[in-house]
Short mmCIF file of the C-alpha atoms (twelve columns), coordinates in Angstrom:
data_MODEL
# 
_entry.id   MODEL 
# 
loop_
_atom_site.group_PDB 
_atom_site.id 
_atom_site.type_symbol 
_atom_site.label_atom_id 
_atom_site.label_alt_id 
_atom_site.label_comp_id 
_atom_site.label_asym_id 
_atom_site.label_seq_id 
_atom_site.Cartn_x 
_atom_site.Cartn_y 
_atom_site.Cartn_z 
_atom_site.pdbx_PDB_model_num 
ATOM 1   C CA . MET A 1   17.506  -1.307  -13.903 1 
ATOM 2   C CA . THR A 2   15.426  -1.339  -10.943 1 
ATOM 3   C CA . LEU A 3   12.243  0.079   -10.697 1 
ATOM 4   C CA . LYS A 4   12.399  3.104   -8.636  1 
ATOM 5   C CA . VAL A 5   8.998   3.241   -5.745  1 
ATOM 6   C CA . GLY A 6   8.397   5.930   -3.351  1 
ATOM 7   C CA . ILE A 7   6.515   5.137   -0.216  1 
ATOM 8   C CA . LEU A 8   3.270   7.065   0.381   1 
ATOM 9   C CA . GLY A 9   3.357   6.831   4.866   1 
ATOM 10  C CA . GLY A 10  4.854   4.235   7.462   1 
ATOM 11  C CA . ALA A 11  1.881   2.420   7.944   1 
ATOM 12  C CA . ASN A 12  2.831   -0.985  9.692   1 
ATOM 13  C CA . ILE A 13  2.077   -3.496  6.327   1 
ATOM 14  C CA . ALA A 14  4.391   -0.812  4.659   1 
ATOM 15  C CA . LYS A 15  7.644   -1.924  7.328   1 
ATOM 16  C CA . LYS A 16  6.871   -5.833  6.348   1 
ATOM 17  C CA . VAL A 17  6.559   -4.702  2.738   1 
ATOM 18  C CA . SER A 18  10.086  -3.057  3.147   1 
ATOM 19  C CA . ARG A 19  11.374  -5.750  4.490   1 
ATOM 20  C CA . GLY A 20  10.984  -8.154  1.508   1 
ATOM 21  C CA . LEU A 21  12.069  -5.542  -0.745  1 
ATOM 22  C CA . ILE A 22  15.851  -5.010  0.825   1 
ATOM 23  C CA . THR A 23  16.027  -8.493  -0.081  1 
ATOM 24  C CA . ILE A 24  15.595  -7.635  -4.061  1 
ATOM 25  C CA . PRO A 25  18.012  -4.376  -4.755  1 
ATOM 26  C CA . ASP A 26  17.897  -5.523  -8.241  1 
ATOM 27  C CA . VAL A 27  14.284  -5.676  -8.875  1 
ATOM 28  C CA . VAL A 28  13.160  -2.848  -7.044  1 
ATOM 29  C CA . THR A 29  14.994  0.283   -4.793  1 
ATOM 30  C CA . VAL A 30  13.149  2.609   -2.587  1 
ATOM 31  C CA . VAL A 31  14.454  6.061   -3.612  1 
ATOM 32  C CA . ALA A 32  11.577  8.478   -0.935  1 
ATOM 33  C CA . VAL A 33  9.726   7.894   1.930   1 
ATOM 34  C CA . GLY A 34  7.022   10.631  2.551   1 
ATOM 35  C CA . SER A 35  5.229   11.087  6.112   1 
ATOM 36  C CA . ARG A 36  3.148   13.811  7.721   1 
ATOM 37  C CA . SER A 37  6.072   14.905  9.316   1 
ATOM 38  C CA . LEU A 38  9.726   14.465  8.146   1 
ATOM 39  C CA . ASP A 39  10.389  13.272  11.686  1 
ATOM 40  C CA . LYS A 40  8.169   10.084  11.184  1 
ATOM 41  C CA . ALA A 41  10.075  9.352   7.686   1 
ATOM 42  C CA . GLU A 42  13.598  9.541   8.964   1 
ATOM 43  C CA . ALA A 43  12.143  7.225   11.703  1 
ATOM 44  C CA . PHE A 44  10.797  4.462   9.260   1 
ATOM 45  C CA . ILE A 45  13.581  4.490   7.061   1 
ATOM 46  C CA . ARG A 46  15.974  3.875   10.026  1 
ATOM 47  C CA . GLU A 47  13.567  1.166   11.318  1 
ATOM 48  C CA . THR A 48  13.107  -0.624  8.408   1 
ATOM 49  C CA . GLY A 49  16.988  -0.149  7.131   1 
ATOM 50  C CA . LEU A 50  15.905  0.849   3.458   1 
ATOM 51  C CA . PRO A 51  19.425  1.884   2.097   1 
ATOM 52  C CA . ASP A 52  18.980  4.577   -0.855  1 
ATOM 53  C CA . ALA A 53  15.392  6.113   0.813   1 
ATOM 54  C CA . LYS A 54  15.405  9.616   1.124   1 
ATOM 55  C CA . PRO A 55  13.015  10.935  3.569   1 
ATOM 56  C CA . VAL A 56  10.232  13.392  2.499   1 
ATOM 57  C CA . GLU A 57  7.776   15.529  4.312   1 
ATOM 58  C CA . GLY A 58  4.081   15.013  2.718   1 
ATOM 59  C CA . TYR A 59  3.197   12.570  0.855   1 
ATOM 60  C CA . ASP A 60  3.282   15.232  -2.610  1 
ATOM 61  C CA . ALA A 61  6.539   15.698  -2.057  1 
ATOM 62  C CA . VAL A 62  7.180   11.581  -2.717  1 
ATOM 63  C CA . LEU A 63  5.457   12.176  -6.034  1 
ATOM 64  C CA . ASP A 64  8.103   14.909  -6.999  1 
ATOM 65  C CA . VAL A 65  11.199  12.918  -6.552  1 
ATOM 66  C CA . PRO A 66  12.870  13.404  -9.866  1 
ATOM 67  C CA . GLY A 67  12.869  9.871   -11.943 1 
ATOM 68  C CA . LEU A 68  10.597  8.099   -9.490  1 
ATOM 69  C CA . GLN A 69  8.925   5.155   -11.642 1 
ATOM 70  C CA . ALA A 70  6.249   3.722   -8.850  1 
ATOM 71  C CA . VAL A 71  4.732   4.400   -5.434  1 
ATOM 72  C CA . TYR A 72  3.401   2.239   -3.082  1 
ATOM 73  C CA . ILE A 73  0.236   3.046   -1.478  1 
ATOM 74  C CA . PRO A 74  -0.329  1.817   2.127   1 
ATOM 75  C CA . LEU A 75  -2.637  4.674   3.459   1 
ATOM 76  C CA . PRO A 76  -6.561  4.549   4.380   1 
ATOM 77  C CA . THR A 77  -8.538  3.293   2.222   1 
ATOM 78  C CA . LYS A 78  -10.519 6.615   2.298   1 
ATOM 79  C CA . LEU A 79  -7.233  8.785   0.783   1 
ATOM 80  C CA . HIS A 80  -7.058  5.962   -1.783  1 
ATOM 81  C CA . VAL A 81  -8.745  7.838   -4.722  1 
ATOM 82  C CA . GLU A 82  -7.188  10.808  -4.188  1 
ATOM 83  C CA . TRP A 83  -3.361  9.884   -4.358  1 
ATOM 84  C CA . VAL A 84  -4.336  7.136   -7.016  1 
ATOM 85  C CA . ARG A 85  -5.019  9.724   -8.942  1 
ATOM 86  C CA . LYS A 86  -2.469  12.191  -8.063  1 
ATOM 87  C CA . ALA A 87  0.060   9.096   -8.871  1 
ATOM 88  C CA . ALA A 88  -1.391  8.373   -12.278 1 
ATOM 89  C CA . ALA A 89  -1.262  11.945  -13.285 1 
ATOM 90  C CA . LYS A 90  1.983   11.745  -13.009 1 
ATOM 91  C CA . GLY A 91  2.344   8.591   -14.832 1 
ATOM 92  C CA . LEU A 92  3.210   6.539   -11.869 1 
ATOM 93  C CA . HIS A 93  2.294   2.971   -11.495 1 
ATOM 94  C CA . ILE A 94  0.651   1.998   -8.137  1 
ATOM 95  C CA . VAL A 95  1.052   -0.948  -5.684  1 
ATOM 96  C CA . LEU A 96  -2.353  0.465   -3.864  1 
ATOM 97  C CA . GLU A 97  -3.012  -1.857  -0.122  1 
ATOM 98  C CA . LYS A 98  -6.887  -3.289  0.055   1 
ATOM 99  C CA . PRO A 99  -9.425  -2.706  0.342   1 
ATOM 100 C CA . ILE A 100 -8.785  -0.409  -2.501  1 
ATOM 101 C CA . ALA A 101 -11.924 1.840   -2.460  1 
ATOM 102 C CA . VAL A 102 -14.786 2.683   -0.065  1 
ATOM 103 C CA . SER A 103 -17.328 3.542   -2.507  1 
ATOM 104 C CA . GLN A 104 -18.396 2.684   -6.183  1 
ATOM 105 C CA . GLU A 105 -17.318 5.874   -7.224  1 
ATOM 106 C CA . ASP A 106 -14.081 6.135   -5.834  1 
ATOM 107 C CA . LEU A 107 -13.390 2.388   -7.249  1 
ATOM 108 C CA . ASP A 108 -14.580 3.793   -10.869 1 
ATOM 109 C CA . ALA A 109 -12.704 7.053   -10.568 1 
ATOM 110 C CA . MET A 110 -9.311  4.982   -9.640  1 
ATOM 111 C CA . LEU A 111 -9.772  2.657   -12.894 1 
ATOM 112 C CA . ALA A 112 -10.333 5.535   -15.371 1 
ATOM 113 C CA . ALA A 113 -7.168  7.675   -13.677 1 
ATOM 114 C CA . VAL A 114 -4.618  4.291   -14.355 1 
ATOM 115 C CA . ARG A 115 -6.191  3.742   -17.756 1 
ATOM 116 C CA . GLU A 116 -6.240  6.722   -18.839 1 
ATOM 117 C CA . ALA A 117 -2.447  7.212   -17.594 1 
ATOM 118 C CA . GLY A 118 -1.772  3.767   -19.159 1 
ATOM 119 C CA . VAL A 119 -0.089  2.706   -15.787 1 
ATOM 120 C CA . VAL A 120 0.037   -0.419  -13.434 1 
ATOM 121 C CA . LEU A 121 -2.181  -1.230  -10.599 1 
ATOM 122 C CA . TYR A 122 -1.621  -3.977  -8.438  1 
ATOM 123 C CA . ASP A 123 -3.570  -4.594  -4.934  1 
ATOM 124 C CA . GLY A 124 -1.359  -5.659  -1.916  1 
ATOM 125 C CA . THR A 125 -3.112  -9.199  -1.972  1 
ATOM 126 C CA . MET A 126 0.479   -10.936 -1.420  1 
ATOM 127 C CA . TRP A 127 -0.003  -14.716 -1.390  1 
ATOM 128 C CA . MET A 128 -1.423  -14.476 -5.085  1 
ATOM 129 C CA . HIS A 129 2.195   -14.401 -5.851  1 
ATOM 130 C CA . HIS A 130 3.445   -17.475 -3.775  1 
ATOM 131 C CA . PRO A 131 4.490   -19.964 -6.133  1 
ATOM 132 C CA . ARG A 132 2.234   -22.094 -3.749  1 
ATOM 133 C CA . THR A 133 -0.858  -20.444 -5.052  1 
ATOM 134 C CA . PRO A 134 -0.399  -21.946 -9.339  1 
ATOM 135 C CA . ARG A 135 0.391   -25.622 -7.373  1 
ATOM 136 C CA . MET A 136 -2.637  -25.475 -5.937  1 
ATOM 137 C CA . GLU A 137 -4.390  -24.044 -9.235  1 
ATOM 138 C CA . ALA A 138 -2.850  -27.102 -10.754 1 
ATOM 139 C CA . ALA A 139 -4.285  -29.269 -8.299  1 
ATOM 140 C CA . VAL A 140 -7.742  -27.887 -8.294  1 
ATOM 141 C CA . ALA A 141 -7.464  -28.587 -11.700 1 
ATOM 142 C CA . GLU A 142 -6.903  -32.299 -11.678 1 
ATOM 143 C CA . LEU A 143 -9.752  -32.606 -9.187  1 
ATOM 144 C CA . GLY A 144 -12.183 -31.510 -12.040 1 
ATOM 145 C CA . GLY A 145 -12.197 -28.272 -11.149 1 
ATOM 146 C CA . ALA A 146 -13.598 -26.390 -7.934  1 
ATOM 147 C CA . TRP A 147 -17.642 -26.703 -7.360  1 
ATOM 148 C CA . ASP A 148 -17.588 -25.522 -3.432  1 
ATOM 149 C CA . VAL A 149 -15.160 -23.455 -1.831  1 
ATOM 150 C CA . THR A 150 -14.871 -22.369 2.398   1 
ATOM 151 C CA . SER A 151 -12.882 -19.708 3.635   1 
ATOM 152 C CA . ALA A 152 -11.799 -18.006 7.020   1 
ATOM 153 C CA . PHE A 153 -9.764  -15.230 7.832   1 
ATOM 154 C CA . THR A 154 -10.363 -14.026 11.635  1 
ATOM 155 C CA . PHE A 155 -8.057  -12.647 14.382  1 
ATOM 156 C CA . LYS A 156 -9.265  -11.563 17.774  1 
ATOM 157 C CA . GLY A 157 -8.516  -7.793  18.446  1 
ATOM 158 C CA . THR A 158 -7.658  -6.326  21.667  1 
ATOM 159 C CA . GLU A 159 -9.587  -3.285  23.941  1 
ATOM 160 C CA . ASP A 160 -7.025  -1.072  22.388  1 
ATOM 161 C CA . PHE A 161 -7.329  -2.493  18.766  1 
ATOM 162 C CA . PHE A 162 -11.144 -1.533  18.989  1 
ATOM 163 C CA . LYS A 163 -10.423 1.856   20.723  1 
ATOM 164 C CA . SER A 164 -7.916  2.854   18.412  1 
ATOM 165 C CA . ASN A 165 -6.820  0.868   15.411  1 
ATOM 166 C CA . VAL A 166 -7.331  2.426   11.851  1 
ATOM 167 C CA . ARG A 167 -9.295  -0.441  10.466  1 
ATOM 168 C CA . ILE A 168 -12.177 0.451   12.932  1 
ATOM 169 C CA . LYS A 169 -12.633 4.030   12.042  1 
ATOM 170 C CA . THR A 170 -15.239 5.554   9.966   1 
ATOM 171 C CA . ASP A 171 -13.096 8.059   8.632   1 
ATOM 172 C CA . ALA A 172 -10.580 6.095   7.736   1 
ATOM 173 C CA . ASP A 173 -11.320 2.193   6.618   1 
ATOM 174 C CA . PRO A 174 -15.264 2.031   7.310   1 
ATOM 175 C CA . LEU A 175 -15.212 -1.242  5.283   1 
ATOM 176 C CA . GLY A 176 -13.588 -2.808  8.792   1 
ATOM 177 C CA . ALA A 177 -13.360 -6.296  8.810   1 
ATOM 178 C CA . LEU A 178 -15.249 -7.034  5.061   1 
ATOM 179 C CA . GLY A 179 -12.546 -4.818  3.769   1 
ATOM 180 C CA . ASP A 180 -9.562  -6.183  5.627   1 
ATOM 181 C CA . MET A 181 -10.217 -9.503  6.394   1 
ATOM 182 C CA . GLY A 182 -12.954 -10.068 3.856   1 
ATOM 183 C CA . TRP A 183 -11.163 -9.205  0.987   1 
ATOM 184 C CA . TYR A 184 -8.786  -12.178 0.993   1 
ATOM 185 C CA . SER A 185 -11.506 -14.442 1.712   1 
ATOM 186 C CA . VAL A 186 -13.355 -13.315 -1.079  1 
ATOM 187 C CA . ARG A 187 -10.396 -13.301 -3.792  1 
ATOM 188 C CA . GLY A 188 -9.666  -16.860 -2.748  1 
ATOM 189 C CA . ILE A 189 -12.936 -17.704 -3.891  1 
ATOM 190 C CA . LEU A 190 -12.393 -15.681 -6.966  1 
ATOM 191 C CA . TRP A 191 -9.280  -17.368 -7.483  1 
ATOM 192 C CA . ALA A 192 -11.142 -21.301 -7.246  1 
ATOM 193 C CA . PHE A 193 -13.424 -20.328 -10.030 1 
ATOM 194 C CA . GLY A 194 -11.034 -18.542 -12.465 1 
ATOM 195 C CA . PHE A 195 -12.024 -14.855 -11.583 1 
ATOM 196 C CA . GLU A 196 -15.139 -15.466 -13.055 1 
ATOM 197 C CA . ALA A 197 -17.727 -12.912 -11.599 1 
ATOM 198 C CA . PRO A 198 -21.070 -14.454 -8.971  1 
ATOM 199 C CA . GLU A 199 -24.270 -13.798 -9.846  1 
ATOM 200 C CA . ALA A 200 -25.252 -12.870 -6.842  1 
ATOM 201 C CA . VAL A 201 -24.247 -12.899 -2.561  1 
ATOM 202 C CA . GLN A 202 -25.864 -13.271 0.351   1 
ATOM 203 C CA . ALA A 203 -24.610 -12.111 3.517   1 
ATOM 204 C CA . HIS A 204 -24.729 -14.268 6.673   1 
ATOM 205 C CA . ALA A 205 -26.932 -13.756 9.799   1 
ATOM 206 C CA . GLY A 206 -25.225 -12.468 12.966  1 
ATOM 207 C CA . ALA A 207 -22.803 -10.038 11.983  1 
ATOM 208 C CA . ARG A 208 -21.390 -7.738  14.030  1 
ATOM 209 C CA . PHE A 209 -20.655 -3.898  14.133  1 
ATOM 210 C CA . THR A 210 -19.215 -0.957  15.706  1 
ATOM 211 C CA . GLU A 211 -21.112 1.674   17.461  1 
ATOM 212 C CA . GLN A 212 -20.612 3.983   14.755  1 
ATOM 213 C CA . GLY A 213 -21.720 1.139   11.881  1 
ATOM 214 C CA . VAL A 214 -17.914 -0.071  11.209  1 
ATOM 215 C CA . PRO A 215 -18.542 -4.062  10.143  1 
ATOM 216 C CA . THR A 216 -16.469 -5.678  13.083  1 
ATOM 217 C CA . HIS A 217 -17.627 -9.679  11.608  1 
ATOM 218 C CA . VAL A 218 -19.477 -10.312 8.700   1 
ATOM 219 C CA . GLY A 219 -19.439 -13.809 6.269   1 
ATOM 220 C CA . ALA A 220 -21.475 -14.683 3.113   1 
ATOM 221 C CA . THR A 221 -22.191 -17.070 0.423   1 
ATOM 222 C CA . LEU A 222 -20.892 -16.161 -3.417  1 
ATOM 223 C CA . LEU A 223 -23.054 -17.872 -5.788  1 
ATOM 224 C CA . PHE A 224 -22.154 -19.079 -9.317  1 
ATOM 225 C CA . SER A 225 -23.248 -20.279 -12.091 1 
ATOM 226 C CA . GLY A 226 -24.115 -23.877 -12.308 1 
ATOM 227 C CA . GLY A 227 -25.240 -24.092 -8.864  1 
ATOM 228 C CA . ARG A 228 -21.547 -23.490 -7.328  1 
ATOM 229 C CA . ARG A 229 -20.567 -21.629 -4.827  1 
ATOM 230 C CA . GLY A 230 -17.988 -20.108 -2.081  1 
ATOM 231 C CA . ARG A 231 -19.033 -19.334 1.717   1 
ATOM 232 C CA . PHE A 232 -16.970 -16.781 3.746   1 
ATOM 233 C CA . GLU A 233 -16.492 -15.703 7.558   1 
ATOM 234 C CA . SER A 234 -14.376 -12.372 8.310   1 
ATOM 235 C CA . GLY A 235 -13.805 -10.753 11.889  1 
ATOM 236 C CA . PHE A 236 -11.659 -8.538  14.323  1 
ATOM 237 C CA . ASP A 237 -13.664 -10.985 16.723  1 
ATOM 238 C CA . VAL A 238 -12.484 -14.840 16.672  1 
ATOM 239 C CA . VAL A 239 -9.296  -16.474 17.046  1 
ATOM 240 C CA . TYR A 240 -6.958  -16.438 14.547  1 
ATOM 241 C CA . THR A 241 -7.948  -18.506 11.530  1 
ATOM 242 C CA . SER A 242 -6.938  -18.620 7.703   1 
ATOM 243 C CA . ASN A 243 -8.361  -21.247 6.218   1 
ATOM 244 C CA . LEU A 244 -9.359  -21.962 2.223   1 
ATOM 245 C CA . GLU A 245 -10.945 -25.117 0.879   1 
ATOM 246 C CA . VAL A 246 -11.465 -25.792 -2.659  1 
ATOM 247 C CA . THR A 247 -14.108 -29.048 -3.218  1 
ATOM 248 C CA . GLY A 248 -13.582 -30.399 -6.642  1 
ATOM 249 C CA . GLN A 249 -15.333 -33.254 -8.442  1 
ATOM 250 C CA . THR A 250 -13.448 -35.851 -7.585  1 
ATOM 251 C CA . GLY A 251 -11.369 -34.824 -3.879  1 
ATOM 252 C CA . ALA A 252 -10.627 -31.071 -2.359  1 
ATOM 253 C CA . VAL A 253 -7.568  -28.857 -1.522  1 
ATOM 254 C CA . PHE A 254 -7.164  -27.291 1.812   1 
ATOM 255 C CA . LEU A 255 -4.584  -25.407 3.819   1 
ATOM 256 C CA . ARG A 256 -4.255  -23.267 7.065   1 
ATOM 257 C CA . ASP A 257 -2.314  -20.860 6.241   1 
ATOM 258 C CA . PHE A 258 -3.480  -19.317 2.731   1 
ATOM 259 C CA . VAL A 259 -3.024  -15.606 4.049   1 
ATOM 260 C CA . ILE A 260 0.461   -15.618 5.746   1 
ATOM 261 C CA . PRO A 261 2.765   -19.368 5.621   1 
ATOM 262 C CA . ARG A 262 3.779   -20.632 8.707   1 
ATOM 263 C CA . GLU A 263 7.178   -20.559 7.284   1 
ATOM 264 C CA . GLU A 264 8.322   -17.856 4.777   1 
ATOM 265 C CA . HIS A 265 10.031  -20.067 2.954   1 
ATOM 266 C CA . GLU A 266 8.460   -23.156 2.747   1 
ATOM 267 C CA . ALA A 267 4.166   -23.627 2.405   1 
ATOM 268 C CA . ALA A 268 2.141   -26.368 2.284   1 
ATOM 269 C CA . PHE A 269 -1.151  -27.786 1.410   1 
ATOM 270 C CA . THR A 270 -2.983  -30.783 1.350   1 
ATOM 271 C CA . VAL A 271 -4.977  -32.606 -1.173  1 
ATOM 272 C CA . SER A 272 -7.577  -35.327 -0.857  1 
ATOM 273 C CA . ARG A 273 -8.164  -37.480 -3.844  1 
ATOM 274 C CA . ALA A 274 -11.107 -39.842 -3.950  1 
ATOM 275 C CA . PRO A 275 -12.326 -39.401 0.086   1 
ATOM 276 C CA . CYS A 276 -15.083 -42.181 0.876   1 
ATOM 277 C CA . LEU A 277 -16.147 -44.015 3.660   1 
ATOM 278 C CA . VAL A 278 -15.514 -47.305 4.403   1 
ATOM 279 C CA . GLU A 279 -15.783 -50.293 6.545   1 
ATOM 280 C CA . LEU A 280 -19.033 -49.821 7.034   1 
ATOM 281 C CA . ASP A 281 -18.566 -46.394 7.452   1 
ATOM 282 C CA . THR A 282 -16.191 -46.652 10.216  1 
ATOM 283 C CA . ARG A 283 -13.595 -45.002 8.539   1 
ATOM 284 C CA . VAL A 284 -12.267 -42.235 5.662   1 
ATOM 285 C CA . GLY A 285 -10.637 -43.645 2.570   1 
ATOM 286 C CA . GLY A 286 -8.749  -42.150 -0.286  1 
ATOM 287 C CA . GLU A 287 -5.374  -40.943 -0.664  1 
ATOM 288 C CA . LEU A 288 -3.998  -37.829 1.755   1 
ATOM 289 C CA . GLU A 289 -1.528  -35.824 -0.133  1 
ATOM 290 C CA . THR A 290 0.563   -32.933 1.582   1 
ATOM 291 C CA . VAL A 291 2.328   -30.648 -0.795  1 
ATOM 292 C CA . ALA A 292 5.468   -28.283 0.390   1 
ATOM 293 C CA . VAL A 293 6.936   -25.326 -1.832  1 
ATOM 294 C CA . ARG A 294 10.035  -24.354 -1.306  1 
ATOM 295 C CA . THR A 295 10.579  -20.227 -2.042  1 
ATOM 296 C CA . GLU A 296 13.723  -18.271 -1.680  1 
ATOM 297 C CA . LEU A 297 11.747  -14.909 -1.807  1 
ATOM 298 C CA . THR A 298 8.996   -14.252 0.372   1 
ATOM 299 C CA . GLN A 299 5.580   -13.489 -0.594  1 
ATOM 300 C CA . GLU A 300 6.060   -9.636  0.022   1 
ATOM 301 C CA . ALA A 301 9.020   -9.684  -2.453  1 
ATOM 302 C CA . LEU A 302 7.415   -12.604 -5.060  1 
ATOM 303 C CA . LEU A 303 4.543   -9.328  -5.415  1 
ATOM 304 C CA . TRP A 304 7.247   -6.316  -6.314  1 
ATOM 305 C CA . LYS A 305 8.882   -8.547  -9.030  1 
ATOM 306 C CA . SER A 306 5.717   -9.350  -10.507 1 
ATOM 307 C CA . PHE A 307 4.651   -6.085  -10.875 1 
ATOM 308 C CA . ALA A 308 8.273   -4.884  -11.811 1 
ATOM 309 C CA . ALA A 309 8.200   -7.332  -14.913 1 
ATOM 310 C CA . ASP A 310 4.709   -5.628  -15.379 1 
ATOM 311 C CA . VAL A 311 6.037   -1.992  -15.714 1 
ATOM 312 C CA . ALA A 312 8.594   -3.023  -17.770 1 
ATOM 313 C CA . GLY A 313 6.216   -5.278  -20.032 1 
ATOM 314 C CA . ALA A 314 8.148   -8.337  -19.676 1 
ATOM 315 C CA . GLU A 315 6.448   -11.605 -21.212 1 
ATOM 316 C CA . GLY A 316 5.642   -14.593 -19.292 1 
ATOM 317 C CA . GLY A 317 3.553   -13.067 -16.252 1 
ATOM 318 C CA . LYS A 318 -0.423  -12.904 -16.396 1 
ATOM 319 C CA . GLY A 319 -0.288  -9.256  -17.310 1 
ATOM 320 C CA . ALA A 320 -1.281  -5.866  -16.194 1 
ATOM 321 C CA . ALA A 321 -4.924  -6.042  -17.401 1 
ATOM 322 C CA . HIS A 322 -5.746  -9.084  -15.453 1 
ATOM 323 C CA . TRP A 323 -4.379  -7.747  -11.951 1 
ATOM 324 C CA . ALA A 324 -6.012  -4.344  -12.588 1 
ATOM 325 C CA . ARG A 325 -9.310  -6.681  -13.371 1 
ATOM 326 C CA . ILE A 326 -9.033  -8.650  -10.375 1 
ATOM 327 C CA . ALA A 327 -8.688  -5.899  -7.881  1 
ATOM 328 C CA . ALA A 328 -11.835 -4.184  -9.516  1 
ATOM 329 C CA . LEU A 329 -14.051 -7.736  -9.434  1 
ATOM 330 C CA . THR A 330 -12.551 -8.320  -5.013  1 
ATOM 331 C CA . GLN A 331 -13.999 -4.859  -4.592  1 
ATOM 332 C CA . THR A 332 -17.128 -5.051  -6.449  1 
ATOM 333 C CA . VAL A 333 -18.044 -8.427  -4.886  1 
ATOM 334 C CA . LEU A 334 -17.382 -6.878  -1.491  1 
ATOM 335 C CA . PHE A 335 -19.721 -3.711  -1.969  1 
ATOM 336 C CA . ALA A 336 -22.000 -6.079  -3.299  1 
ATOM 337 C CA . ILE A 337 -21.906 -7.964  0.442   1 
ATOM 338 C CA . LEU A 338 -22.136 -4.886  2.275   1 
ATOM 339 C CA . GLU A 339 -25.157 -4.064  0.601   1 
ATOM 340 C CA . SER A 340 -26.681 -7.651  1.333   1 
ATOM 341 C CA . VAL A 341 -25.532 -6.959  5.331   1 
ATOM 342 C CA . THR A 342 -27.215 -3.968  5.805   1 
ATOM 343 C CA . ASN A 343 -30.312 -4.657  4.230   1 
ATOM 344 C CA . ASP A 344 -31.225 -7.611  6.096   1 
ATOM 345 C CA . ASN A 345 -29.201 -9.777  4.485   1 
ATOM 346 C CA . LYS A 346 -30.703 -9.843  0.798   1 
ATOM 347 C CA . LEU A 347 -29.784 -11.298 -1.906  1 
ATOM 348 C CA . VAL A 348 -27.899 -8.925  -4.119  1 
ATOM 349 C CA . LYS A 349 -27.348 -9.687  -7.838  1 
ATOM 350 C CA . VAL A 350 -23.667 -8.658  -8.872  1 
ATOM 351 C CA . THR A 351 -22.998 -6.643  -11.474 1 
ATOM 352 C CA . PHE A 352 -19.452 -6.312  -12.636 1 
ATOM 353 C CA . LYS A 353 -18.319 -3.765  -15.721 1 
ATOM 354 C CA . GLU A 354 -15.649 -5.586  -17.726 1 
ATOM 355 C CA . ASP A 355 -13.683 -3.031  -19.735 1 
# 
């Protein structure tokens, strides 16, 4: 039985996701797309080629479609709390684009809503569902576990981007580059440390903002117990980078396409084992191995396949509680970084409330 899903809005990311959903018709069927106007919903369906989707006017109309089981919410972050609460109140499971909240108050309200309704909440971090990710996890464990992590996710926005893009508007996505790009790097650092909450965070010098106060470049260091740490840079002002490097006790794992693989159906990472200087420190020794991982489905489709399994209560996955927890943890860390960057880069303790 396929999961019946409705889409709220026609954001570009929803078009990308729809492209993946079409490849798993036995798992997910998009039955409705809602936009602020019926014309926009119809145009979205024509462009994406969703075979069974009905266009409707308004987001409420999507929630009222008979037989609907879940919704995808790619709306601006400031709208998330309203539509998560409405969807949860109707018993609908939710895939929510990142960042998931603009304030701790909104985050708490959404988590309470999905908990009380007993519905599944996923965030849209697609690389988590690529088969490369568990392979990297195994490689890090082989190297003695993570000790130090470095990440960067950036792109250079155009003049038009800085004039009109939703990701730099205070009334839409006020976390800017920190929420959009920084989310992925923070998630990568948390992943490397087994989703342990950091003890504290500290923003790096040199953050940049729009005149309205939206971050366009933010870097920070996350401090974990025992002296372990992770650091990242996120920005709309630097040429495209998508890097993740996890240093363990006896080597490192690294890749240069961690958010979006260079190829849809094959992704690779490199393992450096026992690196050292040799021959009077004139060259680097040790072993380098490139590990390629094939996948028939894209990471977008794989996220939805995992989500559908959790909705059905199928065994073998990490479970709905895991995905809700790491979404909340990632967002909580982002809020702590924002507090640091707006208060002279002070050290901020991280307080994460476990359910």
